[in-house]
Coordinates of C-alpha atoms in Angstrom, one line a residue:
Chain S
X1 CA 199.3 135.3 17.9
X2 CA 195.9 137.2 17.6
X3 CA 193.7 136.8 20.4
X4 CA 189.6 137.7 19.4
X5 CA 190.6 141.1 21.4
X6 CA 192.6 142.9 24.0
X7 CA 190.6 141.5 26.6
X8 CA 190.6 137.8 26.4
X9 CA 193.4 137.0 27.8
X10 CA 195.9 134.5 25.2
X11 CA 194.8 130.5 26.5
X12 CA 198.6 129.3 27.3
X13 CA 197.0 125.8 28.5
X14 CA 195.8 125.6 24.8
X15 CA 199.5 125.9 23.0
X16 CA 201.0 122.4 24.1
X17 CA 204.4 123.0 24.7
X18 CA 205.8 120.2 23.3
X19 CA 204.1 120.6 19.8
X20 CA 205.8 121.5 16.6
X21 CA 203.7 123.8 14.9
X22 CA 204.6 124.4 11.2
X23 CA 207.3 122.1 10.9
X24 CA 206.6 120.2 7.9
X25 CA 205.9 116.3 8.4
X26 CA 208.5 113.5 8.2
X27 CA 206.9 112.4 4.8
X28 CA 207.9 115.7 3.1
X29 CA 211.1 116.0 4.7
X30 CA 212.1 112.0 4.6
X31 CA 214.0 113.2 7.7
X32 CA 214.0 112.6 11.6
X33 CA 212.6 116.0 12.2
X34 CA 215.0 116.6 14.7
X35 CA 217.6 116.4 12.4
X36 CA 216.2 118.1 9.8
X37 CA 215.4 121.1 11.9
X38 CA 218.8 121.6 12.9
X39 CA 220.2 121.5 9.7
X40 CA 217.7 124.4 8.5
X41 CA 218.8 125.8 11.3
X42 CA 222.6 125.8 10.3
X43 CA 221.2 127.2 6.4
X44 CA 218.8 129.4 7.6
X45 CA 221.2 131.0 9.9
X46 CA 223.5 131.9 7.0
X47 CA 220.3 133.8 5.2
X48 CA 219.8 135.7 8.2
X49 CA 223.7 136.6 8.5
X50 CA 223.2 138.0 4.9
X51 CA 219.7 139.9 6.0
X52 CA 221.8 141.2 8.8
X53 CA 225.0 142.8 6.9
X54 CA 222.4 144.2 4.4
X55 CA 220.2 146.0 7.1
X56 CA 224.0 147.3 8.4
X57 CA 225.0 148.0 5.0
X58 CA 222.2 149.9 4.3
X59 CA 222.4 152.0 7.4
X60 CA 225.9 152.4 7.2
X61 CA 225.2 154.1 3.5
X62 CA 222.3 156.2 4.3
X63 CA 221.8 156.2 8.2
X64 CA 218.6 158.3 7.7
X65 CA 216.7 155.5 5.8
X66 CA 218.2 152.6 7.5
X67 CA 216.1 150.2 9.5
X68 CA 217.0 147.9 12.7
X69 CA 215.0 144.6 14.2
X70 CA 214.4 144.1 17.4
X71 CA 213.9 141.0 19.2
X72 CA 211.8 140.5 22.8
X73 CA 212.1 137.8 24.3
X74 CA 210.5 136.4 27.0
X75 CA 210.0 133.2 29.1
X76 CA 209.6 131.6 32.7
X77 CA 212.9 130.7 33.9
X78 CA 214.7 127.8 32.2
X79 CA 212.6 128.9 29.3
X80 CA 215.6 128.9 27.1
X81 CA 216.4 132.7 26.3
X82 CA 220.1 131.8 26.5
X83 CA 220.1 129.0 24.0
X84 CA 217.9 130.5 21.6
X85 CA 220.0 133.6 21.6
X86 CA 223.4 131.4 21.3
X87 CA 222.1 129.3 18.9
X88 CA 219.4 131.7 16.2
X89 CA 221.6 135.2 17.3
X90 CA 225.0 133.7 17.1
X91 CA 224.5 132.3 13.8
X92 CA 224.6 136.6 12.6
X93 CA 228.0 138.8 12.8
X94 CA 228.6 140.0 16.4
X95 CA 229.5 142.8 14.7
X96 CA 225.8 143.7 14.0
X97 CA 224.1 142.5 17.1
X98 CA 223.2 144.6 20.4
X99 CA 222.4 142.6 23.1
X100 CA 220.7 143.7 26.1
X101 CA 219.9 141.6 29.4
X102 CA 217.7 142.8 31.5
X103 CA 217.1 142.0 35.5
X104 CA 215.9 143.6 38.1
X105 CA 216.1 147.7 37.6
X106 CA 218.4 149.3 40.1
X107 CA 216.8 152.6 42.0
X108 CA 218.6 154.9 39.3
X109 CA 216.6 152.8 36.5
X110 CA 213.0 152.9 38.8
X111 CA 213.8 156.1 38.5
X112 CA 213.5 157.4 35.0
X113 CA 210.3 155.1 35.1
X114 CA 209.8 151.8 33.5
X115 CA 210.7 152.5 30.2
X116 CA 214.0 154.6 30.9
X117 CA 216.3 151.9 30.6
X118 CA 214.5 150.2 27.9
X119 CA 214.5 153.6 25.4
X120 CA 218.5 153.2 26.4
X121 CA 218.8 150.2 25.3
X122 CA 217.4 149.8 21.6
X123 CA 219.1 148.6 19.0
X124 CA 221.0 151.8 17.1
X125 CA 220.3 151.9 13.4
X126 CA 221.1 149.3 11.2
X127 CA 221.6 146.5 14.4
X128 CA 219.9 143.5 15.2
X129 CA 218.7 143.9 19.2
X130 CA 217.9 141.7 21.3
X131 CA 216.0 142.1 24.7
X132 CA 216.7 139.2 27.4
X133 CA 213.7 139.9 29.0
X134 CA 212.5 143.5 28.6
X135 CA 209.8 146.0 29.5
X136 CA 207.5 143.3 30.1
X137 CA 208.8 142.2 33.4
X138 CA 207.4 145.3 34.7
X139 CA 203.9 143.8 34.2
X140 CA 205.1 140.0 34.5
X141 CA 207.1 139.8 37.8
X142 CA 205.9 143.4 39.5
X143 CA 202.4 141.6 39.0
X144 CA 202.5 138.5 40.5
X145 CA 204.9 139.3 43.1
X146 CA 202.8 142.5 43.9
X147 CA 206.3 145.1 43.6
X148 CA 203.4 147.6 43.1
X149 CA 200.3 148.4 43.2
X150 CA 197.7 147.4 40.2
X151 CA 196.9 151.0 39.6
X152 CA 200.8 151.4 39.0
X153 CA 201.2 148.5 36.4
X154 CA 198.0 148.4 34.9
X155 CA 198.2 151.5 32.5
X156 CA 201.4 150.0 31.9
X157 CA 199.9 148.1 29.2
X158 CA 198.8 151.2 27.2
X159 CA 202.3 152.8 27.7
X160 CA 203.8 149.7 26.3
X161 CA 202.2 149.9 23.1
X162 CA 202.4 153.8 22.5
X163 CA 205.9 152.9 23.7
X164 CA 206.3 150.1 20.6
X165 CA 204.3 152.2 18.1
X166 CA 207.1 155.2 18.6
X167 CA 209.9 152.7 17.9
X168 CA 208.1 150.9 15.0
X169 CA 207.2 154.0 13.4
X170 CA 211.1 155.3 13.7
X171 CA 212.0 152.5 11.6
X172 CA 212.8 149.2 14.0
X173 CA 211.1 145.6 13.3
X174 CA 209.6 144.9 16.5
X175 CA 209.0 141.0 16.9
X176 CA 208.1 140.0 20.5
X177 CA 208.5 136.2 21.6
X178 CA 207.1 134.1 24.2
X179 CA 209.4 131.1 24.7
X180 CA 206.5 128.3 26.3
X181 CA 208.2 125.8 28.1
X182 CA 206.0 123.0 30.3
X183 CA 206.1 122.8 34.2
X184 CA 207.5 119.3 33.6
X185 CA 210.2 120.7 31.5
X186 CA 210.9 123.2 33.8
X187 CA 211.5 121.0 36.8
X188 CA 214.2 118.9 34.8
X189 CA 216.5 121.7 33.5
X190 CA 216.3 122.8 37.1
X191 CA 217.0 119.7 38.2
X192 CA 219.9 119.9 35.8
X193 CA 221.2 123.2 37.1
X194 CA 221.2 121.3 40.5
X195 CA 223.2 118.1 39.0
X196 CA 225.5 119.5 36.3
X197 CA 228.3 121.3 37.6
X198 CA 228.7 123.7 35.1
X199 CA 225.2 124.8 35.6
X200 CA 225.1 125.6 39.4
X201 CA 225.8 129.1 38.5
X202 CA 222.5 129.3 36.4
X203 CA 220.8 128.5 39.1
X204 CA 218.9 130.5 41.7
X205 CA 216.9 129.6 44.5
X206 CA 214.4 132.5 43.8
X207 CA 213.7 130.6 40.7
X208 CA 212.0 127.9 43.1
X209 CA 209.4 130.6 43.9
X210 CA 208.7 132.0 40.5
X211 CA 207.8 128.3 39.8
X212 CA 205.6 128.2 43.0
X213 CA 203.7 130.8 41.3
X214 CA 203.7 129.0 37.8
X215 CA 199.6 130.1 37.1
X216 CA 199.8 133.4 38.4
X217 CA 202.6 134.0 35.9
X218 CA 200.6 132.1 33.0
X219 CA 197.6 134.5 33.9
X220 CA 200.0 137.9 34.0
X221 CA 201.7 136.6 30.1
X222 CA 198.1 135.4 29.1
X223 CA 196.6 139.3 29.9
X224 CA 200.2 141.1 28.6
X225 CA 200.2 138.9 25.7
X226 CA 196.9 139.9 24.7
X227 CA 196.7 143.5 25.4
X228 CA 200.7 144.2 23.6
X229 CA 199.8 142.0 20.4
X230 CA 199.2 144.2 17.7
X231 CA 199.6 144.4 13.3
X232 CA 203.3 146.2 14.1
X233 CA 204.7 144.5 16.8
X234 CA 203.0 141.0 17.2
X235 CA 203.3 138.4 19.9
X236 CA 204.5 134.9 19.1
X237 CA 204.3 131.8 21.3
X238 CA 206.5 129.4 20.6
X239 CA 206.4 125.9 21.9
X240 CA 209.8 125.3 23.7
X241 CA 210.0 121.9 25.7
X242 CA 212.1 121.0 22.2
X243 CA 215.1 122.9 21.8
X244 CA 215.4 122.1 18.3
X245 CA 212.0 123.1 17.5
X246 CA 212.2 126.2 19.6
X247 CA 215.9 127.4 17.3
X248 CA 214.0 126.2 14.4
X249 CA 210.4 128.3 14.7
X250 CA 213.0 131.2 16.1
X251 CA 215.0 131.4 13.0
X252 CA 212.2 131.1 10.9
X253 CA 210.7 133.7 12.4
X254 CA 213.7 136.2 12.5
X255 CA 213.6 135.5 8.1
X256 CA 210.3 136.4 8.0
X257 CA 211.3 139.4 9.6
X258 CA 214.0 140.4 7.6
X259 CA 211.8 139.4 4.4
X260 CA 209.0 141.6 5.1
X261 CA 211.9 144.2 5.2
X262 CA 212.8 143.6 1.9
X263 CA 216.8 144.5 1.9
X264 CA 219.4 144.1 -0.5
X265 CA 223.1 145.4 -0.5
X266 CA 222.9 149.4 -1.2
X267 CA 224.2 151.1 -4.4
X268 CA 227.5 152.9 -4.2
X269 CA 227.5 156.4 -3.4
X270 CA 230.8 156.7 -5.2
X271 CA 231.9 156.5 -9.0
X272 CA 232.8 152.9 -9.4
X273 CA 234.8 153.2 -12.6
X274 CA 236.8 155.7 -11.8
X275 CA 237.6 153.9 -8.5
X276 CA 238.5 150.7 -10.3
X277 CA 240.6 152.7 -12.9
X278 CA 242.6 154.5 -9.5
X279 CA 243.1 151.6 -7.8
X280 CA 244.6 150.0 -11.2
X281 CA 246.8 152.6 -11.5
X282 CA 248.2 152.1 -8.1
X283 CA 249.3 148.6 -9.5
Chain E
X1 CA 255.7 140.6 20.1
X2 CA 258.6 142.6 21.9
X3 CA 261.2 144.6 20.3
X4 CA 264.5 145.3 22.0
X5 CA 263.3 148.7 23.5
X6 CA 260.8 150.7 22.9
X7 CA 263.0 153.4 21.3
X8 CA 263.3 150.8 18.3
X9 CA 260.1 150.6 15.8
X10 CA 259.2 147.0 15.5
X11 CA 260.1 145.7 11.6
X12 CA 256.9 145.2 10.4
X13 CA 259.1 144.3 6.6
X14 CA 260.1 141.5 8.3
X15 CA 257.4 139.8 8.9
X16 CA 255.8 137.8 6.0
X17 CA 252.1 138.7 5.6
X18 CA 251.9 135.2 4.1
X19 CA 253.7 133.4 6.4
X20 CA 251.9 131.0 9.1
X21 CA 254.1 130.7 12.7
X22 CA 253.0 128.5 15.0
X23 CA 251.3 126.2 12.3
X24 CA 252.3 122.9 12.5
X25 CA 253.6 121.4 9.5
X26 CA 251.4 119.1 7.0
X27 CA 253.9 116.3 8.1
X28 CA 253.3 116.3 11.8
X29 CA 248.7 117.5 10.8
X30 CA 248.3 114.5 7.8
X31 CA 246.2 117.1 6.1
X32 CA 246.2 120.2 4.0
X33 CA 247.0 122.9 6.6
X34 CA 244.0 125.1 5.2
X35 CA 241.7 122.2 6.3
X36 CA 243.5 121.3 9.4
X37 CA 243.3 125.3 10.5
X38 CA 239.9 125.8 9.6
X39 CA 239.0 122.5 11.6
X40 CA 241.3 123.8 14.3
X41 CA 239.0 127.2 14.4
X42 CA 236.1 125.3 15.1
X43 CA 237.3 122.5 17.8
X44 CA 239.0 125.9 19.6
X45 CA 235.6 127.8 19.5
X46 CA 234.1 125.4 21.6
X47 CA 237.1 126.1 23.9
X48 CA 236.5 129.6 23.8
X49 CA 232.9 129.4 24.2
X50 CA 233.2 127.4 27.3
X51 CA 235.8 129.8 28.8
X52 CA 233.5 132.8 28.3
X53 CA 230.9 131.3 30.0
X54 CA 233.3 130.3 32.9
X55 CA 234.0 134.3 32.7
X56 CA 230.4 135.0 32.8
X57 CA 229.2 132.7 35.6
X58 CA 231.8 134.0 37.8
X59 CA 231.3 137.6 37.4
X60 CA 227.5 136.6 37.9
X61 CA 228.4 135.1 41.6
X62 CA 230.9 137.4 42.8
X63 CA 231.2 140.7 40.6
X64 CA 233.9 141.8 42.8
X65 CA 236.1 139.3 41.8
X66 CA 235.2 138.5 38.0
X67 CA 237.7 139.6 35.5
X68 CA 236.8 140.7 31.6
X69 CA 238.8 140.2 28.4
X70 CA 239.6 142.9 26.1
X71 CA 241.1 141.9 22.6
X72 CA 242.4 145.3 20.6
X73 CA 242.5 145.0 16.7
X74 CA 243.8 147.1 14.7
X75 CA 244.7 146.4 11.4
X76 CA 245.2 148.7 7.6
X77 CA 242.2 149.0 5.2
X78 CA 241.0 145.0 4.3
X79 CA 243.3 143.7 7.2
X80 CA 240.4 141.4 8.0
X81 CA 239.1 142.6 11.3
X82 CA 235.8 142.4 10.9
X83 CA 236.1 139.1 9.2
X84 CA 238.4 137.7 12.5
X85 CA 235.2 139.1 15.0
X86 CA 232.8 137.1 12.9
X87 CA 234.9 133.9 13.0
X88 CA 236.8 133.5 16.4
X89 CA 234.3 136.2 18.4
X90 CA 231.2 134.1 16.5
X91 CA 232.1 131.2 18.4
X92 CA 231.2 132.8 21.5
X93 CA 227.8 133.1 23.1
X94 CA 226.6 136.4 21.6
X95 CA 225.0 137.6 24.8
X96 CA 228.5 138.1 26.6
X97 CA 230.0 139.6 24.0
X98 CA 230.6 143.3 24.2
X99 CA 232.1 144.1 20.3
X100 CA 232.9 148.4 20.0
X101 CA 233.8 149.5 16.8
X102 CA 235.7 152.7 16.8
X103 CA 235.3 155.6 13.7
X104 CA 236.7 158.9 13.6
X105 CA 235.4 160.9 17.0
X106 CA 232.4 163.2 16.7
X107 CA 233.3 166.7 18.3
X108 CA 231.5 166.0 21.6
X109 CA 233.5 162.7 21.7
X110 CA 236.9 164.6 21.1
X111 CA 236.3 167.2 24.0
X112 CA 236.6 164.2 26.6
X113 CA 240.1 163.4 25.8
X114 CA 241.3 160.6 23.1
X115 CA 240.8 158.2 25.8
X116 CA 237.3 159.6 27.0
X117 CA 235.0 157.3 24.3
X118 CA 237.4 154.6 25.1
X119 CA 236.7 154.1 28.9
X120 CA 233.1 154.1 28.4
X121 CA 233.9 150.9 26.0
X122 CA 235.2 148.8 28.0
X123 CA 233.6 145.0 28.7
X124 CA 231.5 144.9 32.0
X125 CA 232.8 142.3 34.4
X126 CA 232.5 138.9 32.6
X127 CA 232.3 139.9 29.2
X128 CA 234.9 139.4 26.4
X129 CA 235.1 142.9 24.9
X130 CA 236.1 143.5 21.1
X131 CA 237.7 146.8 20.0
X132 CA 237.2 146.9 15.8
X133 CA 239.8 149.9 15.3
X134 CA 240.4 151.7 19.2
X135 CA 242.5 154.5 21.1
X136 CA 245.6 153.5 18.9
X137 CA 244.5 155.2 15.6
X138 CA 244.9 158.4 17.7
X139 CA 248.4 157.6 17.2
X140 CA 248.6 156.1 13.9
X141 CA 245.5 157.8 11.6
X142 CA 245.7 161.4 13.4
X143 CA 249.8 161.0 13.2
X144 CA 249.8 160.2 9.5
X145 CA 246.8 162.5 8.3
X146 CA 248.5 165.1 10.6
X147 CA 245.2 166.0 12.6
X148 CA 247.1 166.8 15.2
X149 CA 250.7 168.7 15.5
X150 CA 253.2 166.1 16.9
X151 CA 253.1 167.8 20.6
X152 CA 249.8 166.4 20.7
X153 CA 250.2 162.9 19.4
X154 CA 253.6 161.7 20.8
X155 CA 252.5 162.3 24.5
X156 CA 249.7 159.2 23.8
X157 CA 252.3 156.3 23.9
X158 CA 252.7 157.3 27.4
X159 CA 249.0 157.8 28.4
X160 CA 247.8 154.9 26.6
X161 CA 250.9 153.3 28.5
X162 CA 249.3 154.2 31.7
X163 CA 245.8 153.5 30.7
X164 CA 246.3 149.7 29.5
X165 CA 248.1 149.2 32.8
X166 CA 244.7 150.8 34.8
X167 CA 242.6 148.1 32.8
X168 CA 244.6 145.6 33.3
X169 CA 245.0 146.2 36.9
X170 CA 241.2 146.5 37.1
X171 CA 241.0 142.9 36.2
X172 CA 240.5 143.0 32.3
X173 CA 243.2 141.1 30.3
X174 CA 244.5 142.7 27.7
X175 CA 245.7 141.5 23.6
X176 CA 246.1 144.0 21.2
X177 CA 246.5 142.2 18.0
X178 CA 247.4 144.0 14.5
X179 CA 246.0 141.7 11.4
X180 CA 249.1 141.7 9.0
X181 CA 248.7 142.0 4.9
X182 CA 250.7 142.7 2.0
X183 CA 250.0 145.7 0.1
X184 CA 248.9 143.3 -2.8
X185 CA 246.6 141.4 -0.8
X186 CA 244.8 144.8 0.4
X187 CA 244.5 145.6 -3.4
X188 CA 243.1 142.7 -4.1
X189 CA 240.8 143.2 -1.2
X190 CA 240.2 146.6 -2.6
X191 CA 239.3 144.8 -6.2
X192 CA 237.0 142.9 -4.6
X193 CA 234.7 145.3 -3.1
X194 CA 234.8 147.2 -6.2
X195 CA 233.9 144.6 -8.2
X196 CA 230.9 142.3 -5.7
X197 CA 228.1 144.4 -5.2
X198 CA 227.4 142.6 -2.3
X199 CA 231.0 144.8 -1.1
X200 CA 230.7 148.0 -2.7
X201 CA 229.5 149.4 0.5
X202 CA 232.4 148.0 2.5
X203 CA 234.5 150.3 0.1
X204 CA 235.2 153.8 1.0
X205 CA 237.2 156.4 -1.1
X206 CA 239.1 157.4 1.3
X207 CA 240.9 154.2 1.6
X208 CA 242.5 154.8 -1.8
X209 CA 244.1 157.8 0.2
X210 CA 245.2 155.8 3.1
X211 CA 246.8 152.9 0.7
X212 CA 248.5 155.8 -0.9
X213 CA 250.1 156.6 2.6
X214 CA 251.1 152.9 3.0
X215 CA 254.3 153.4 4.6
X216 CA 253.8 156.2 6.6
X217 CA 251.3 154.1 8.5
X218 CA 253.6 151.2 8.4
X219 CA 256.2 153.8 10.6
X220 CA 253.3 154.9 12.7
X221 CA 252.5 151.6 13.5
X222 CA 256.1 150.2 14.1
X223 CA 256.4 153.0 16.5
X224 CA 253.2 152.3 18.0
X225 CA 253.8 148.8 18.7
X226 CA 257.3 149.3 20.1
X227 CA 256.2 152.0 22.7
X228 CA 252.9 150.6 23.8
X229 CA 254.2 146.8 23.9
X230 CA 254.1 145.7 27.9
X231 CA 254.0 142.3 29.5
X232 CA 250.5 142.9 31.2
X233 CA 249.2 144.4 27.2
X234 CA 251.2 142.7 25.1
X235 CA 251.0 143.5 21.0
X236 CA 250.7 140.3 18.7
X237 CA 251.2 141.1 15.1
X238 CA 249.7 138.2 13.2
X239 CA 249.9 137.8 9.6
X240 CA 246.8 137.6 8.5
X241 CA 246.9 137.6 3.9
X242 CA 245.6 134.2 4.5
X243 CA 242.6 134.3 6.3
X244 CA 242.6 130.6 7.5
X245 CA 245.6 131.2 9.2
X246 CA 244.5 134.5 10.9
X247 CA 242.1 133.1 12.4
X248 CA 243.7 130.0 13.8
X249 CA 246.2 132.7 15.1
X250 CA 244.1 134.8 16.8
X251 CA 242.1 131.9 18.2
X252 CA 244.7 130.5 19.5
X253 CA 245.6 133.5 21.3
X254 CA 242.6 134.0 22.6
X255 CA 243.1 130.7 24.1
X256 CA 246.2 131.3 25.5
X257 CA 244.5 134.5 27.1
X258 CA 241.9 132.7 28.7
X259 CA 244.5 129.9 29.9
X260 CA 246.3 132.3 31.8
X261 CA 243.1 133.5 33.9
X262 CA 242.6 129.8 35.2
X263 CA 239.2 130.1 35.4
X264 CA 236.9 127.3 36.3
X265 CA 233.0 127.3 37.0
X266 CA 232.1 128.7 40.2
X267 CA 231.0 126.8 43.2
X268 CA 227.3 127.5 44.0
X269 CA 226.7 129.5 46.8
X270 CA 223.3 128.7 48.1
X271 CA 223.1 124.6 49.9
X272 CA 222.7 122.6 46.6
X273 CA 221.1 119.7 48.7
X274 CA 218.5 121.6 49.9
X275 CA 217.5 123.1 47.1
X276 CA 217.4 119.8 45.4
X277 CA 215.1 118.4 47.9
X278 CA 212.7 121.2 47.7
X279 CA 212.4 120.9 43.8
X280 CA 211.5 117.0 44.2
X281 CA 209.2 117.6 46.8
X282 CA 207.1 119.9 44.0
X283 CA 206.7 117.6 41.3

């Protein structure tokens, strides 16, 4: 994502939703590219298991120079936070992961101010975190649904990036994603909340109003997007209507990630001979 | 697991770290029972996945009546714990997950009380908590390692006693599980991580220290279980030198755990009719 500059505002209608950027054509894969997406998503998900017990390993060794990832993600409802999470998160240890949903703050979290919570809530060295929504609510929905003032949330744009610089520069990947689903594809996985019922719980009728405000959402990511993208923690939009795209372009993402981080497995801080010999001895 | 009283240490020698109870035999599976396990691990994830979102979507609608699920494991150096959370917990949707693991107390930690850092772990209603090592190595490391004089120690069974039956009260179900190997299969264990750079940083001196101390834990740990074994937190111990079959043992447990809570999707609680109608009326 790299809009010309902070203040044109990321063209949402542009990205079609139901594209597949990246994904290389049938011809080189000789596959349905369904199909071949979700078995990279299966391998892929194993590299990142290892990325992720290195990046633990390594803090676990030598806390002071160990480094964390963390993951934004955002989307308009029935975006698919959940399933990408299940499906790209779950494929790492549990052991490693720190998972954070966040809804609406209480009056203890307002607060501390917008950020509180957030600062709480990062990932502690050497884990992969992940924010179900995040500190970008607080210029999403507090915008459109007017929970305060413009003069409150607009120099919340500046704080968010001082705020992301900090955390970059004390060691955590920041990758931030935008999970862009159509208005079509919205209205049938609501539809599906309202049919299946296992889903009826997922469903909430506020979420018809967040979609009666569909544009003055698009307009609130399309400025945030813009004026939060930058070198050290970028903005992504990923096209969503396609679950298996959206796990695929997810996972590829989170490697590049970890690549750019360049791990490996730590070198003992302890004699490994005269371990091995001891533990010989002990027959 | 239940011994005749609690004044009588549970035989850990009695139980075959190799061993696989419950398993049913080749004749009545057809297959290999490595195969058939590590099939059964899968199929039963998707059991367990589906419960813990039942868990989750009823804590969601009504908080005051959700219930959480706390699995304890403790096991010796190599025992496999962190292996077990990555199978059996792995199946589970990362986000309602709530994995603690448990090292020695910092100083601030130990001024609360053994069971201070424990509270504060506990799942949130909904969530499926994990405890990687917990309260119980205040009996069982400080007991053998002597950090604390007896009059300290032997007054836990009873507290922890008293705590488990809180939690369980409070609507969390309780399975303490201790992972079961052979001395030779934690050498062999130990080998490994000396040997795989991949797992030297798994390996930790001191573990050559606790090996040494084998069956002083082994008596800590029969006591343990025979004093802290209840109906409402009952102690499983599974043997666990083959992996395949620990984690078809522990899955299974889980399942059982689950079973008991009867949970089921919750019904929606705003008019599902209506807020179909208004979502077709939009487009």
């Amino acid at each position: 994502m790299r809009s010309e500059s902070p203040d044109v505002p990321i063209d949402l209608d542009a990205i079609d939703p139901r594209s597949t950027p990246g994904l290389p054509g049938h011809k080189v894969t000789g596959k349905d590219p369904k199909l071949w997406a979700r078995a990279e998503v299966e391998r892929i998900g194993g590299e990142l298991a290892t990325q992720q017990e290195m990046l633990f390993a390594q803090a676990a060794v030598d806390p002071g120079q160990g480094r964390s990832v963390l993951l934004v993600l955002q989307a308009m409802d029935c975006g698919g936070k959940d399933g990408a999470v299940k499906r790209v998160a779950g494929a790492m240890n549990p052991l490693g992961l720190h998972i954070k949903a966040f809804g609406p703050p209480t009056s203890q979290e307002r607060r501390g101010g917008f950020l509180w919570r957030i600062r709480k809530a990062l990932p502690p060295v050497g884990y992969v975190g992940v924010f179900n929504r995040s500190h970008y609510e607080d210029v999403l929905v507090v915008r459109v649904n007017g929970l305060a003032p413009e003069s409150v949330w607009r120099p919340r744009y500046e704080k968010i990036n001082e705020f992301e610089r900090e955390v970059v520069e004390g060691g955590t990947a920041v990758v931030k994603v935008m999970l862009h689903i159509s208005r079509d594809e919205q209205r049938k996985r609501l539809m599906q909340r309202l049919v299946d019922p296992a889903k009826h719980w997922k469903f909430n009728p506020d979420d018809l109003d967040s979609r009666a405000r569909w544009d003055d959402y698009h307009a609130a990511y399309a400025e945030a997007l813009a004026r939060c993208d930058s070198d050290s923690a970028p903005w992504y939009v990923l096209p969503a209507d396609r679950k298996w795209y959206r796990d695929w372009a997810l996972s590829h993402l989170l490697r590049q990630t970890f690549a750019d981080l360049k791990l490996s497995y730590p070198q003992p801080d302890y004699d490994l001979a005269a371990q091995r010999r001891r533990l010989e001895a002990d027959g």
